XYZ file of C-alpha atoms in Angstrom:
677
model
C 106.570 73.342 67.563
C 104.964 73.967 64.207
C 104.727 77.373 62.598
C 100.932 77.049 62.404
C 100.708 78.705 65.813
C 101.281 82.460 65.329
C 102.866 82.801 68.777
C 105.793 80.530 67.910
C 107.546 83.158 65.815
C 108.039 86.887 66.262
C 105.414 88.998 64.517
C 106.508 90.483 61.201
C 103.938 93.279 61.485
C 105.038 96.855 62.225
C 106.514 97.132 65.733
C 105.774 93.420 66.259
C 102.056 94.105 66.606
C 100.510 90.731 67.479
C 98.961 89.080 64.390
C 95.419 89.281 65.726
C 93.892 88.229 62.411
C 95.665 84.868 62.735
C 95.250 84.239 66.478
C 92.532 81.790 67.525
C 91.503 80.612 70.979
C 92.994 77.166 70.398
C 96.459 78.693 69.951
C 96.771 79.884 73.543
C 97.200 76.683 75.548
C 99.832 75.109 73.245
C 101.717 78.421 73.205
C 101.628 78.647 76.998
C 102.824 75.026 77.269
C 105.705 75.683 74.916
C 106.471 79.041 76.536
C 106.631 77.596 80.056
C 108.944 74.797 78.895
C 111.221 77.089 76.892
C 111.527 79.611 79.719
C 112.388 76.966 82.316
C 114.996 75.483 79.991
C 116.577 78.926 79.584
C 116.553 79.489 83.355
C 118.109 76.047 83.901
C 120.926 76.939 81.522
C 121.571 80.180 83.420
C 121.416 78.523 86.849
C 123.688 75.640 85.879
C 126.239 77.680 83.948
C 129.657 76.354 85.095
C 131.213 79.779 84.567
C 131.277 82.185 87.532
C 128.283 84.487 87.707
C 128.582 87.751 85.812
C 126.067 90.493 85.202
C 125.940 89.469 81.528
C 125.594 85.690 81.908
C 123.055 85.907 84.731
C 121.105 89.165 84.929
C 121.147 90.071 81.229
C 120.515 86.443 80.307
C 117.427 86.475 82.536
C 116.232 89.667 80.836
C 116.480 87.927 77.471
C 114.760 84.719 78.598
C 111.074 83.840 78.185
C 110.434 85.488 74.819
C 107.708 83.077 73.702
C 106.026 83.060 77.098
C 105.961 86.829 77.243
C 104.606 86.985 73.688
C 101.572 84.827 74.454
C 100.986 86.300 77.912
C 101.060 89.847 76.524
C 98.133 88.996 74.241
C 96.146 86.518 76.316
C 95.558 88.421 79.542
C 94.592 91.704 77.829
C 92.206 89.670 75.669
C 90.486 88.163 78.714
C 89.946 91.701 80.007
C 88.767 93.376 76.821
C 86.931 90.666 74.876
C 86.581 87.428 76.808
C 84.535 84.309 76.105
C 83.634 81.093 77.883
C 86.580 79.366 76.236
C 89.022 82.107 77.221
C 87.733 82.084 80.794
C 88.291 78.327 80.968
C 91.854 78.769 79.717
C 92.435 81.589 82.205
C 91.193 79.411 85.048
C 93.810 76.825 84.105
C 96.656 79.208 83.272
C 96.511 81.597 86.250
C 97.598 79.048 88.905
C 100.084 77.567 86.437
C 101.556 81.018 85.916
C 101.934 81.450 89.682
C 103.577 78.014 89.951
C 105.894 78.835 87.056
C 107.079 82.052 88.684
C 107.591 80.216 91.992
C 109.721 77.624 90.227
C 112.017 80.436 89.094
C 111.942 82.559 92.247
C 112.616 79.553 94.468
C 115.371 78.039 92.320
C 118.250 77.764 94.800
C 121.000 77.522 92.170
C 119.709 80.556 90.296
C 119.374 82.627 93.457
C 122.901 81.611 94.528
C 124.272 83.270 91.392
C 122.141 86.381 91.900
C 123.061 86.568 95.573
C 126.756 86.168 94.727
C 126.548 89.115 92.315
C 124.623 91.140 94.878
C 127.276 90.586 97.542
C 130.016 91.601 95.080
C 128.028 94.441 93.493
C 130.372 97.224 94.598
C 133.301 95.611 92.776
C 131.576 94.711 89.517
C 132.025 98.060 87.786
C 128.316 98.346 87.011
C 126.628 101.473 85.750
C 124.002 103.062 88.001
C 121.218 101.480 85.953
C 122.852 98.045 85.970
C 123.346 98.242 89.725
C 119.711 99.236 90.152
C 118.621 96.263 88.029
C 120.736 93.822 90.043
C 119.383 95.195 93.322
C 115.792 95.088 92.054
C 116.064 91.488 90.861
C 117.750 90.415 94.096
C 115.046 92.073 96.190
C 112.384 90.490 93.993
C 113.789 87.026 94.659
C 113.983 87.675 98.413
C 110.398 88.969 98.401
C 109.487 85.938 96.320
C 110.709 83.582 99.069
C 114.224 82.674 97.929
C 115.559 82.717 101.505
C 112.764 80.642 103.044
C 113.169 77.149 104.430
C 112.060 74.244 102.188
C 108.844 73.792 104.178
C 107.999 77.492 104.002
C 108.752 77.503 100.278
C 106.224 74.715 99.803
C 103.608 76.653 101.742
C 104.367 79.815 99.750
C 103.766 77.917 96.512
C 100.399 76.735 97.825
C 99.413 80.271 98.820
C 100.417 81.748 95.467
C 98.513 79.140 93.473
C 95.399 79.608 95.617
C 95.567 83.391 95.236
C 95.972 83.130 91.469
C 92.945 80.850 91.172
C 90.839 83.097 93.426
C 91.791 86.172 91.396
C 90.465 84.527 88.254
C 87.282 83.487 90.053
C 86.761 87.059 91.294
C 87.031 88.494 87.779
C 84.696 85.882 86.322
C 82.122 86.421 89.080
C 82.238 90.184 88.627
C 81.676 89.954 84.888
C 78.631 87.763 85.541
C 77.365 90.079 88.298
C 77.683 93.131 86.064
C 75.518 91.400 83.485
C 72.993 90.270 86.083
C 72.801 93.774 87.550
C 72.046 95.605 84.318
C 68.915 97.724 84.547
C 66.250 97.048 81.927
C 63.616 99.627 80.995
C 60.611 99.142 78.748
C 60.328 102.662 77.388
C 62.332 105.799 76.757
C 59.994 107.698 79.076
C 61.416 105.810 82.040
C 64.808 107.361 81.205
C 63.588 110.953 81.404
C 66.450 113.283 82.245
C 69.036 111.417 80.191
C 70.179 113.045 76.972
C 68.753 111.823 73.682
C 72.017 110.160 72.727
C 72.234 108.456 76.133
C 68.725 107.065 75.628
C 69.689 105.907 72.136
C 72.806 104.254 73.555
C 70.647 102.423 76.122
C 68.438 101.134 73.329
C 71.472 100.073 71.303
C 72.796 98.341 74.406
C 69.540 96.433 74.673
C 70.106 95.079 71.165
C 73.709 94.196 72.025
C 72.762 92.197 75.140
C 69.949 90.319 73.428
C 66.992 92.410 74.608
C 65.743 94.119 71.440
C 63.234 96.870 72.063
C 64.402 97.342 75.647
C 66.536 100.121 77.096
C 69.453 98.713 79.078
C 71.906 100.465 81.400
C 74.907 98.242 82.052
C 76.863 98.616 85.269
C 80.280 100.229 85.297
C 82.852 99.060 87.810
C 82.518 101.950 90.263
C 79.692 102.550 92.729
C 77.999 105.767 91.600
C 76.825 105.049 88.071
C 77.043 108.017 85.703
C 73.306 108.013 84.895
C 72.468 108.811 88.537
C 73.273 112.451 87.840
C 70.504 112.748 85.239
C 67.727 110.202 85.791
C 64.610 112.048 86.943
C 62.846 108.908 88.185
C 63.969 108.576 91.806
C 62.956 104.928 91.989
C 65.036 104.188 88.891
C 67.988 105.907 90.515
C 67.543 103.899 93.687
C 67.311 100.612 91.784
C 70.377 101.444 89.686
C 72.539 102.354 92.666
C 71.408 99.391 94.723
C 72.173 97.062 91.826
C 75.626 98.602 91.712
C 76.273 98.423 95.460
C 74.916 94.914 95.975
C 76.549 93.069 93.071
C 78.656 89.954 93.594
C 78.489 89.883 97.403
C 77.463 86.230 97.575
C 80.239 85.110 95.231
C 83.017 87.649 95.760
C 82.527 88.511 99.434
C 83.871 85.103 100.562
C 86.651 85.318 97.961
C 87.762 88.673 99.379
C 87.919 87.182 102.872
C 89.960 84.244 101.587
C 92.346 86.429 99.619
C 92.923 88.868 102.479
C 93.603 85.969 104.839
C 95.983 84.242 102.423
C 97.839 87.473 101.690
C 98.282 88.132 105.411
C 99.705 84.638 105.857
C 101.993 85.124 102.853
C 103.304 88.402 104.272
C 103.957 86.804 107.674
C 105.807 83.943 106.007
C 108.109 86.552 104.422
C 108.672 88.353 107.707
C 106.147 91.204 107.573
C 103.470 92.208 110.054
C 100.818 92.656 107.355
C 100.436 92.534 103.616
C 100.473 96.336 103.540
C 103.929 96.333 105.173
C 105.109 93.886 102.528
C 103.577 95.903 99.694
C 105.000 99.329 100.537
C 108.553 98.059 101.060
C 109.484 98.558 97.399
C 107.213 101.533 96.727
C 108.014 105.208 97.124
C 105.990 105.402 100.361
C 108.361 102.852 101.993
C 106.334 102.579 105.233
C 102.712 102.087 106.222
C 103.054 105.048 108.593
C 103.787 107.375 105.661
C 100.585 106.301 103.926
C 98.505 106.565 107.076
C 99.878 110.012 107.898
C 98.773 111.408 104.523
C 95.317 109.842 104.765
C 94.850 111.084 108.338
C 95.573 114.562 107.070
C 92.887 114.285 104.391
C 89.971 112.489 106.044
C 88.597 115.016 108.599
C 88.568 117.986 106.226
C 87.130 115.931 103.374
C 84.264 114.670 105.549
C 83.590 118.207 106.808
C 83.519 119.530 103.233
C 81.120 116.778 102.216
C 78.821 117.663 105.126
C 78.655 121.261 103.879
C 77.849 120.024 100.380
C 75.090 117.815 101.803
C 73.440 120.853 103.392
C 73.483 122.639 100.050
C 71.861 119.619 98.411
C 69.132 119.371 101.048
C 68.083 122.896 100.214
C 67.043 121.642 96.769
C 65.150 118.540 97.909
C 61.342 118.392 97.795
C 59.745 119.068 101.150
C 59.925 116.095 103.470
C 62.399 114.146 101.333
C 65.602 112.914 102.925
C 68.939 112.953 101.120
C 69.874 109.425 100.043
C 72.914 108.073 98.235
C 70.976 107.814 94.953
C 70.079 111.493 95.232
C 73.558 112.963 95.701
C 74.849 113.320 92.156
C 71.363 114.150 90.841
C 70.912 117.075 93.207
C 74.527 118.097 92.777
C 73.557 118.834 89.185
C 70.608 120.883 90.466
C 72.962 122.908 92.670
C 75.384 123.448 89.798
C 72.550 124.626 87.599
C 70.959 126.887 90.222
C 74.097 128.349 91.768
C 76.625 128.174 88.930
C 74.343 128.009 85.873
C 76.080 124.805 84.771
C 74.237 121.956 83.085
C 76.587 119.019 82.560
C 74.360 117.575 79.848
C 74.629 120.871 77.934
C 78.375 120.318 77.736
C 78.228 116.876 76.085
C 77.496 118.014 72.488
C 80.879 119.766 72.627
C 82.677 116.582 73.680
C 82.484 114.209 70.713
C 84.875 111.271 71.049
C 86.932 111.727 67.888
C 87.229 115.451 68.442
C 88.360 114.934 72.041
C 90.807 112.224 71.005
C 92.343 113.700 67.866
C 91.926 117.438 68.438
C 92.387 117.159 72.191
C 94.473 114.234 73.418
C 96.649 113.909 70.303
C 96.887 117.673 69.860
C 98.063 118.107 73.451
C 100.712 115.426 72.954
C 101.983 117.256 69.886
C 101.875 120.629 71.628
C 103.766 119.410 74.699
C 106.038 116.708 73.290
C 106.114 117.233 69.503
C 104.800 113.774 68.625
C 102.306 113.097 65.812
C 99.858 110.331 64.926
C 98.916 108.574 61.702
C 95.887 106.278 61.484
C 96.737 102.718 60.398
C 93.462 101.187 59.152
C 95.562 98.564 57.362
C 96.448 96.972 60.705
C 94.102 94.577 62.521
C 93.440 94.827 66.262
C 91.867 92.450 68.794
C 88.296 93.649 68.137
C 86.591 95.397 65.200
C 85.859 98.482 67.338
C 89.560 99.055 68.035
C 91.554 101.589 66.014
C 95.311 101.800 65.555
C 97.645 104.760 65.100
C 101.358 104.886 64.412
C 103.180 107.407 66.592
C 106.070 109.542 65.343
C 108.586 111.572 67.306
C 109.211 115.251 66.603
C 111.966 114.358 64.104
C 109.670 112.009 62.187
C 111.096 108.804 63.655
C 108.559 106.046 64.250
C 108.097 105.440 67.982
C 105.468 102.716 68.241
C 101.761 101.968 67.937
C 98.754 103.176 69.917
C 95.502 101.186 69.993
C 92.253 102.756 71.169
C 89.542 100.417 72.508
C 86.945 102.855 73.790
C 83.539 101.159 73.778
C 81.856 99.016 76.420
C 80.663 95.509 75.555
C 79.424 92.496 77.452
C 82.705 90.638 76.974
C 84.784 93.453 78.474
C 85.499 94.116 82.123
C 84.487 97.490 83.491
C 86.710 100.487 84.110
C 89.520 102.027 82.101
C 93.107 100.868 81.791
C 96.285 100.854 79.715
C 98.405 97.864 78.874
C 101.219 96.988 76.489
C 101.426 94.283 73.861
C 105.114 95.031 73.340
C 107.365 96.711 75.928
C 110.110 99.057 74.767
C 113.617 97.668 75.303
C 116.907 98.502 73.613
C 118.277 95.153 74.777
C 115.560 93.278 72.867
C 115.331 95.813 70.044
C 111.648 96.441 70.685
C 109.495 99.565 70.435
C 106.233 99.946 72.377
C 102.769 98.822 71.298
C 100.250 100.279 73.758
C 96.471 99.990 74.140
C 93.986 102.119 76.084
C 90.656 100.640 77.189
C 87.612 102.696 78.174
C 83.968 101.706 78.649
C 82.029 104.407 76.815
C 78.492 103.477 75.765
C 78.456 102.796 72.032
C 75.822 104.848 70.189
C 73.667 103.562 67.330
C 75.365 103.411 63.931
C 75.820 106.860 62.445
C 75.277 108.676 65.738
C 78.044 110.622 67.503
C 79.752 109.367 70.642
C 79.264 112.211 73.102
C 81.287 112.062 76.299
C 80.732 113.276 79.819
C 83.398 115.490 81.317
C 84.502 112.598 83.534
C 84.978 110.452 80.424
C 87.056 113.208 78.828
C 89.283 113.259 81.902
C 89.544 109.483 81.812
C 90.610 109.578 78.163
C 93.388 112.063 78.961
C 94.318 110.070 82.086
C 94.729 106.745 80.305
C 96.678 108.423 77.532
C 99.068 109.664 80.206
C 99.860 106.001 80.877
C 100.280 105.558 77.125
C 102.824 108.377 76.970
C 104.705 106.739 79.821
C 104.891 103.580 77.708
C 105.608 105.287 74.384
C 108.384 107.542 75.731
C 110.180 104.705 77.492
C 113.852 104.727 76.484
C 115.512 102.046 78.593
C 117.862 99.149 77.993
C 116.246 96.469 80.116
C 112.607 95.305 79.842
C 112.284 95.087 83.640
C 112.412 98.897 83.725
C 110.270 99.597 80.665
C 107.541 102.233 80.666
C 105.056 101.849 83.481
C 107.148 99.201 85.269
C 107.532 101.534 88.234
C 106.445 101.355 91.881
C 102.674 101.114 92.132
C 102.389 104.402 94.041
C 104.262 106.242 91.284
C 102.638 104.792 88.168
C 99.512 106.984 88.388
C 101.567 110.167 88.522
C 102.275 110.647 84.776
C 98.678 109.763 83.897
C 97.271 112.240 86.401
C 99.567 114.975 85.078
C 98.199 114.393 81.587
C 94.669 115.197 82.803
C 95.651 118.860 83.106
C 95.739 119.263 79.319
C 92.000 118.574 79.116
C 91.437 122.023 80.667
C 94.451 123.814 79.187
C 92.903 126.749 77.247
C 94.767 126.154 73.977
C 93.924 122.452 73.986
C 90.338 122.889 75.123
C 89.650 125.448 72.415
C 90.909 122.984 69.824
C 88.560 120.128 70.687
C 85.525 121.412 72.604
C 83.346 122.252 69.610
C 79.710 121.443 68.960
C 79.560 118.224 66.965
C 76.907 119.642 64.611
C 77.693 123.327 64.250
C 81.412 123.430 65.018
C 80.766 126.280 67.430
C 83.277 126.449 70.308
C 82.074 125.720 73.804
C 81.064 129.021 75.431
C 83.973 130.388 77.463
C 81.694 131.471 80.281
C 80.317 127.912 80.552
C 83.832 126.608 81.141
C 84.526 129.254 83.750
C 81.306 128.419 85.559
C 82.083 124.706 85.281
C 85.466 125.221 86.916
C 83.760 126.997 89.815
C 81.053 124.357 90.056
C 83.631 121.563 90.226
C 84.986 123.020 93.437
C 81.570 122.361 94.959
C 81.908 118.573 94.515
C 85.376 118.109 95.992
C 84.058 116.968 99.378
C 82.046 114.189 97.769
C 84.868 113.181 95.401
C 87.474 113.040 98.139
C 85.313 111.102 100.612
C 84.360 108.673 97.847
C 87.969 107.854 96.939
C 89.152 107.890 100.565
C 86.492 105.291 101.341
C 88.011 102.991 98.728
C 91.572 103.752 99.836
C 90.923 102.932 103.463
C 88.786 99.910 102.655
C 91.732 98.474 100.720
C 94.000 99.427 103.608
C 91.784 97.757 106.194
C 91.751 94.470 104.304
C 95.519 94.475 103.853
C 96.647 95.583 107.308
C 95.145 92.466 108.869
C 97.735 90.474 110.837
C 98.146 86.823 109.909
C 95.702 84.544 111.659
C 92.954 87.174 111.883
C 89.485 86.069 110.853
C 87.830 89.025 109.057
C 84.399 87.453 109.410
C 81.629 88.455 107.041
C 82.911 90.708 104.244
C 80.026 93.198 104.436
C 80.315 93.532 108.194
C 84.088 93.927 107.953
C 83.661 96.686 105.378
C 81.153 98.621 107.483
C 83.318 98.325 110.600
C 86.428 99.478 108.719
C 84.757 102.555 107.223
C 83.285 103.410 110.619
C 86.706 103.119 112.245
C 88.220 105.547 109.755
C 85.325 107.998 110.001
C 84.297 107.341 106.387
C 80.986 105.531 106.775
C 78.936 108.302 105.205
C 75.661 106.652 104.074
C 75.018 109.256 101.375
C 78.484 108.718 99.830
C 79.236 105.082 99.039
C 82.895 104.186 98.731
C 84.009 104.448 95.105
C 84.327 100.666 95.156
C 82.899 98.151 97.565
C 84.672 94.945 98.507
C 82.730 92.637 96.194
C 83.544 94.575 93.001
C 86.826 96.221 94.003
C 88.709 94.654 91.097
C 91.694 96.968 91.568
C 92.695 95.301 94.824
C 91.726 91.667 94.363
C 92.735 90.451 90.889
C 94.399 93.531 89.417
C 97.505 94.351 91.416
C 96.528 97.384 93.487
C 96.290 95.403 96.748
C 97.379 97.716 99.577
C 97.997 100.191 96.776
C 94.792 102.056 96.014
C 96.243 104.897 98.077
C 98.493 105.385 95.044
C 95.942 107.645 93.368
C 96.106 110.181 96.194
C 99.813 109.622 96.834
C 100.586 110.231 93.153
C 98.274 113.235 93.127
C 100.711 115.033 95.425
C 103.358 114.742 92.686
C 100.776 115.491 90.004
C 99.483 118.793 91.397
C 103.011 119.946 92.203
C 103.959 119.228 88.589
C 100.909 121.077 87.254
C 102.074 124.103 89.228
C 105.535 123.670 87.683
C 104.152 123.726 84.141
C 102.106 126.837 84.928
C 105.048 128.534 86.602
C 107.089 127.825 83.490
C 104.638 129.759 81.333
C 104.794 132.785 83.640
C 108.596 132.561 83.616
C 108.819 132.493 79.827
C 109.503 128.781 79.437
C 107.593 127.289 76.522
C 105.271 124.321 76.904
C 107.539 122.325 74.575
C 110.558 123.096 76.734
C 108.689 122.004 79.841
C 107.410 118.908 78.045
C 110.902 117.899 76.980
C 112.224 118.377 80.505
C 109.394 116.250 81.963
C 109.845 113.589 79.293
C 113.612 113.460 79.822
C 113.500 113.435 83.634
C 110.500 111.139 84.205
C 108.591 109.721 81.256
C 111.517 108.225 79.342
C 113.172 106.518 82.272
C 110.602 103.953 83.354
C 111.835 102.389 86.572
C 115.523 102.690 85.740
C 116.229 105.469 88.267
C 115.199 106.534 91.757
C 111.932 108.150 90.777
C 111.663 110.560 93.675
C 115.141 111.777 92.751
C 113.943 112.077 89.154
C 111.051 114.230 90.358
C 113.394 116.486 92.308
C 115.698 116.690 89.278
C 113.224 118.676 87.195
C 111.197 120.250 90.024
C 114.280 121.500 91.849
C 113.070 120.161 95.206
C 111.147 117.383 96.886
C 107.359 117.287 96.290
C 105.064 119.414 98.446
C 101.571 118.369 99.475
C 100.007 121.862 99.513
C 99.123 121.999 95.783
C 97.093 118.802 96.133
C 95.338 120.064 99.254
C 94.399 123.291 97.478
C 93.102 121.433 94.426
C 90.831 119.280 96.606
C 89.648 122.147 98.752
C 91.456 120.745 101.781
C 93.913 123.567 102.418
C 93.513 125.433 105.682
């Protein structure tokens, strides 16, 4: 290896920030090749060690292995999500199945598993700490779930399944990116966008320039079904076209892929001894059983649908005579109801929600208020795209904690949605501090114009920063347990808790100021908004439940089942669960449900509602603390110590009970969603 490839040596930048200024597309494949080879050589040394297996020479050695591979992977896959290209997509298409094959080579290494299994059988006599024991048990379970105990023939079939699934995941992502571009809505004049705010119209024009259609006004599709502009567009035909473009994207390409992936996952689960992929998935999550998930959803669905039906009646009262309520009308007339009955105009709120004010005076301010941390801009550091900004994060005592990168704007090379990822995971074993990035897809305004957010975008900003705090506060020894490396149905909990600070009076007053005048948002507007939000809980809950149960339907298929046509399967599943409400499309449909096909939430989208039980109970705990005389900082430190700092190194439900004083209760979540009896 030559030193010309920046991946071959550890970054000398602060906190080992990847040297983005030096990284070129041609560096990736050689770095992956070298990383795969180096990692396998390290694993071979561990597996063939003539000394008896010890925790140090096996488990810790595995934690230290694969440094180069992790370094390139930690940059490459985030890059393909946030700023891809034809060349990167070609590399991804090659690397994804190779990555799956590489992991199978390790997971199915009989000599390596023999050492792990030996330690596992002797675990009670090894004198391990609680965390070390947890790590050994987690790695052992991971190898068993990865097929280590299968017969040679079944191992071969498992490898085939994993490689096929990896390749299909990449195809799904690539098809969706293309479908989002193809589905963009192009308008010839600003008049066609009547109802949108002036800055939203300007952003559409700027978007037209960005996608190569100068002089046109372009609305690009976001990953979810109900596009944000539907709430404001006066032209009903434009609303219909926009929603239909959203709902119908990628069916021809991704519908068959979904069927293939669901079928392959069901076969994979059966090979490993499970009745469905959902059974396999929940085994190492906090839910533990499919029945636990289904019981919670069964409790939510009937009341949510009934609430939505009441909301629909209220909307129909505002429709023109003779007009039926259609899916493209719902959010538009919801705004009419909020204006008529609550005197709330969502567009009137946006001038008070300027991006930098929300971020610095809201998100950062809340983090300082609750946890004592501070932020310093680092314009001297280079990120993966010119739009991305970097901050150094300091603890309350002034100690540097890590770096935070903010990548907030949408672009054609970026997948939809919002997410957090890490370039560097915190680990005391490896001597590393966290480098974390948040991605959003906010429309970029013309140069010199403010970026004004919707309230949903404000919530999303706080939500994703909750994931960031989970990564930044990580204080663990082993990288396997770092930050957000927790069960899938727990990982959304800290991020959902962080949403509460968006509405916390002290925080809100600090950031919700008119971008021109500096005037604070009227207090009565916020009060009315809070009341108006209760009106939309039926819609919001049915929308997310549709996605949850659609995911569940695909992943509870027994092996050997032919799902048939993807669209027909989806309709039948939603009908079966009582969630086929024509006026409320599922938050995601099968063909663009990226969470569950390429992005790891398969049989796990329920996590958002499952985690919300913990979230709302924790919000109550913070509020109770104030009434009991406990300061926000005291509560923040307790939450950080019990949950945020520990990653996956402890039993997380026990960690919850540690600071809450009891097991979680579902009633706070039911009340928040208007589902309490």
